[in-house]
Amino acid sequence: MEVNYFEGKSAKVLFDSGLQFQLDFMPNNQMRWTSIRKEDAGHTDVETIHLAKHADHIYTIDWVEADGLCVSYTVDTDKQYVKSFMTFTDESYRGGRRPFTHEGPFEFI
């Protein structure tokens, strides 16, 4: 089994959409996200993540939240940058799922 590069580390993510998170990577492919933006600071949950390494310093981190929000991060740990693709339920959108993308700095803290 491949070692989880992120386990035991924490990171700060500041998306261009205004969303801001602290991510705490825990054993057994668990990750706690906590909002650090003023409007909803402290909002948090623990997710089971699926992690894959694709090339030197390039990883994807994917999870599905309890409310059905699907999240996929592509992280470049060398350039300290993340791009995110998410989908959430929206019956007015094609397939009943609305996409949302954002990106920004990814910094280990």
PDB file of C-alpha atoms in Angstrom:
ATOM      1  CA  MET A   1       0.000   0.000   0.000  1.00  0.00           C
ATOM      2  CA  GLU A   2       1.310   3.426  -0.961  1.00  0.00           C
ATOM      3  CA  VAL A   3       2.097   5.846   1.851  1.00  0.00           C
ATOM      4  CA  ASN A   4      -0.281   8.809   2.118  1.00  0.00           C
ATOM      5  CA  TYR A   5       2.031  11.777   1.460  1.00  0.00           C
ATOM      6  CA  PHE A   6      -0.420  14.173   3.130  1.00  0.00           C
ATOM      7  CA  GLU A   7      -1.040  12.185   6.340  1.00  0.00           C
ATOM      8  CA  GLY A   8      -0.083  14.144   9.455  1.00  0.00           C
ATOM      9  CA  LYS A   9       0.147  17.439   7.540  1.00  0.00           C
ATOM     10  CA  SER A  10      -2.064  20.518   7.525  1.00  0.00           C
ATOM     11  CA  ALA A  11      -2.564  22.975   4.691  1.00  0.00           C
ATOM     12  CA  LYS A  12      -4.213  26.330   4.092  1.00  0.00           C
ATOM     13  CA  VAL A  13      -6.183  26.899   0.878  1.00  0.00           C
ATOM     14  CA  LEU A  14      -7.287  30.367  -0.286  1.00  0.00           C
ATOM     15  CA  PHE A  15      -9.539  30.012  -3.323  1.00  0.00           C
ATOM     16  CA  ASP A  16     -10.201  32.802  -5.831  1.00  0.00           C
ATOM     17  CA  SER A  17     -13.924  32.295  -5.120  1.00  0.00           C
ATOM     18  CA  GLY A  18     -13.387  33.625  -1.586  1.00  0.00           C
ATOM     19  CA  LEU A  19     -13.660  30.226   0.101  1.00  0.00           C
ATOM     20  CA  GLN A  20     -10.820  29.544   2.545  1.00  0.00           C
ATOM     21  CA  PHE A  21     -10.006  26.323   4.359  1.00  0.00           C
ATOM     22  CA  GLN A  22      -7.585  24.641   6.680  1.00  0.00           C
ATOM     23  CA  LEU A  23      -7.160  20.984   5.755  1.00  0.00           C
ATOM     24  CA  ASP A  24      -5.897  18.494   8.336  1.00  0.00           C
ATOM     25  CA  PHE A  25      -4.874  15.123   6.899  1.00  0.00           C
ATOM     26  CA  MET A  26      -5.338  12.265   9.352  1.00  0.00           C
ATOM     27  CA  PRO A  27      -4.734   8.492   9.361  1.00  0.00           C
ATOM     28  CA  ASN A  28      -6.967   6.070   7.439  1.00  0.00           C
ATOM     29  CA  ASN A  29      -7.547   8.516   4.564  1.00  0.00           C
ATOM     30  CA  GLN A  30      -9.481  10.941   6.721  1.00  0.00           C
ATOM     31  CA  MET A  31      -9.302  14.717   6.216  1.00  0.00           C
ATOM     32  CA  ARG A  32     -10.827  17.462   8.326  1.00  0.00           C
ATOM     33  CA  TRP A  33     -11.690  20.649   6.454  1.00  0.00           C
ATOM     34  CA  THR A  34     -12.402  23.777   8.458  1.00  0.00           C
ATOM     35  CA  SER A  35     -13.561  27.072   6.976  1.00  0.00           C
ATOM     36  CA  ILE A  36     -11.269  29.935   7.946  1.00  0.00           C
ATOM     37  CA  ARG A  37     -13.073  32.749   6.158  1.00  0.00           C
ATOM     38  CA  LYS A  38     -14.869  35.261   8.361  1.00  0.00           C
ATOM     39  CA  GLU A  39     -18.423  34.520   7.138  1.00  0.00           C
ATOM     40  CA  ASP A  40     -18.427  30.869   8.201  1.00  0.00           C
ATOM     41  CA  ALA A  41     -15.247  30.432  10.215  1.00  0.00           C
ATOM     42  CA  GLY A  42     -15.214  27.229  12.197  1.00  0.00           C
ATOM     43  CA  HIS A  43     -17.612  25.299   9.946  1.00  0.00           C
ATOM     44  CA  THR A  44     -15.959  21.876   9.761  1.00  0.00           C
ATOM     45  CA  ASP A  45     -16.390  18.218   8.894  1.00  0.00           C
ATOM     46  CA  VAL A  46     -14.318  15.069   8.456  1.00  0.00           C
ATOM     47  CA  GLU A  47     -14.293  13.324   5.071  1.00  0.00           C
ATOM     48  CA  THR A  48     -12.968  10.041   3.747  1.00  0.00           C
ATOM     49  CA  ILE A  49     -10.655  10.989   0.893  1.00  0.00           C
ATOM     50  CA  HIS A  50      -9.401   9.159  -2.181  1.00  0.00           C
ATOM     51  CA  LEU A  51      -5.823  10.190  -2.905  1.00  0.00           C
ATOM     52  CA  ALA A  52      -3.759   9.534  -6.029  1.00  0.00           C
ATOM     53  CA  LYS A  53      -0.308  10.654  -7.142  1.00  0.00           C
ATOM     54  CA  HIS A  54      -0.087  11.357 -10.874  1.00  0.00           C
ATOM     55  CA  ALA A  55       3.406  12.776 -11.352  1.00  0.00           C
ATOM     56  CA  ASP A  56       6.124  14.364  -9.255  1.00  0.00           C
ATOM     57  CA  HIS A  57       4.336  16.791  -6.928  1.00  0.00           C
ATOM     58  CA  ILE A  58       0.898  16.355  -8.601  1.00  0.00           C
ATOM     59  CA  TYR A  59      -1.902  14.743  -6.583  1.00  0.00           C
ATOM     60  CA  THR A  60      -5.666  14.467  -6.701  1.00  0.00           C
ATOM     61  CA  ILE A  61      -7.731  14.436  -3.542  1.00  0.00           C
ATOM     62  CA  ASP A  62     -11.394  13.499  -3.988  1.00  0.00           C
ATOM     63  CA  TRP A  63     -14.347  13.059  -1.620  1.00  0.00           C
ATOM     64  CA  VAL A  64     -18.133  13.069  -1.386  1.00  0.00           C
ATOM     65  CA  GLU A  65     -19.735  15.009   1.478  1.00  0.00           C
ATOM     66  CA  ALA A  66     -22.816  13.901   3.418  1.00  0.00           C
ATOM     67  CA  ASP A  67     -25.033  16.374   1.507  1.00  0.00           C
ATOM     68  CA  GLY A  68     -23.874  14.962  -1.862  1.00  0.00           C
ATOM     69  CA  LEU A  69     -21.308  17.667  -2.689  1.00  0.00           C
ATOM     70  CA  CYS A  70     -18.575  16.005  -4.781  1.00  0.00           C
ATOM     71  CA  VAL A  71     -15.142  17.594  -4.504  1.00  0.00           C
ATOM     72  CA  SER A  72     -11.968  17.011  -6.496  1.00  0.00           C
ATOM     73  CA  TYR A  73      -8.711  18.872  -5.840  1.00  0.00           C
ATOM     74  CA  THR A  74      -5.702  18.745  -8.148  1.00  0.00           C
ATOM     75  CA  VAL A  75      -2.748  19.832  -6.033  1.00  0.00           C
ATOM     76  CA  ASP A  76       0.723  20.807  -7.220  1.00  0.00           C
ATOM     77  CA  THR A  77       2.787  20.654  -4.030  1.00  0.00           C
ATOM     78  CA  ASP A  78       5.869  22.054  -5.792  1.00  0.00           C
ATOM     79  CA  LYS A  79       4.097  25.182  -7.086  1.00  0.00           C
ATOM     80  CA  GLN A  80       1.859  25.270  -3.977  1.00  0.00           C
ATOM     81  CA  TYR A  81      -1.323  25.580  -6.007  1.00  0.00           C
ATOM     82  CA  VAL A  82      -4.685  23.795  -6.158  1.00  0.00           C
ATOM     83  CA  LYS A  83      -7.509  23.639  -8.697  1.00  0.00           C
ATOM     84  CA  SER A  84     -10.887  22.368  -7.575  1.00  0.00           C
ATOM     85  CA  PHE A  85     -13.865  20.932  -9.448  1.00  0.00           C
ATOM     86  CA  MET A  86     -17.056  20.368  -7.465  1.00  0.00           C
ATOM     87  CA  THR A  87     -20.607  19.357  -8.307  1.00  0.00           C
ATOM     88  CA  PHE A  88     -23.742  19.773  -6.239  1.00  0.00           C
ATOM     89  CA  THR A  89     -27.429  18.968  -6.639  1.00  0.00           C
ATOM     90  CA  ASP A  90     -29.326  21.461  -8.785  1.00  0.00           C
ATOM     91  CA  GLU A  91     -32.345  20.070 -10.605  1.00  0.00           C
ATOM     92  CA  SER A  92     -32.407  23.060 -12.975  1.00  0.00           C
ATOM     93  CA  TYR A  93     -28.990  22.097 -14.354  1.00  0.00           C
ATOM     94  CA  ARG A  94     -28.109  19.368 -16.836  1.00  0.00           C
ATOM     95  CA  GLY A  95     -28.117  15.974 -15.142  1.00  0.00           C
ATOM     96  CA  GLY A  96     -29.327  17.540 -11.904  1.00  0.00           C
ATOM     97  CA  ARG A  97     -25.750  18.509 -10.939  1.00  0.00           C
ATOM     98  CA  ARG A  98     -24.223  21.988 -11.144  1.00  0.00           C
ATOM     99  CA  PRO A  99     -20.421  22.288 -11.523  1.00  0.00           C
ATOM    100  CA  PHE A 100     -18.295  24.840  -9.686  1.00  0.00           C
ATOM    101  CA  THR A 101     -14.582  25.499 -10.166  1.00  0.00           C
ATOM    102  CA  HIS A 102     -12.078  27.592  -8.287  1.00  0.00           C
ATOM    103  CA  GLU A 103      -8.339  27.671  -7.655  1.00  0.00           C
ATOM    104  CA  GLY A 104      -5.701  29.264  -5.509  1.00  0.00           C
ATOM    105  CA  PRO A 105      -2.676  28.864  -3.272  1.00  0.00           C
ATOM    106  CA  PHE A 106      -2.161  25.608  -1.347  1.00  0.00           C
ATOM    107  CA  GLU A 107       0.313  26.005   1.502  1.00  0.00           C
ATOM    108  CA  PHE A 108       1.428  23.452   4.087  1.00  0.00           C
ATOM    109  CA  ILE A 109       1.337  25.012   7.547  1.00  0.00           C
TER     110      ILE A 109
END
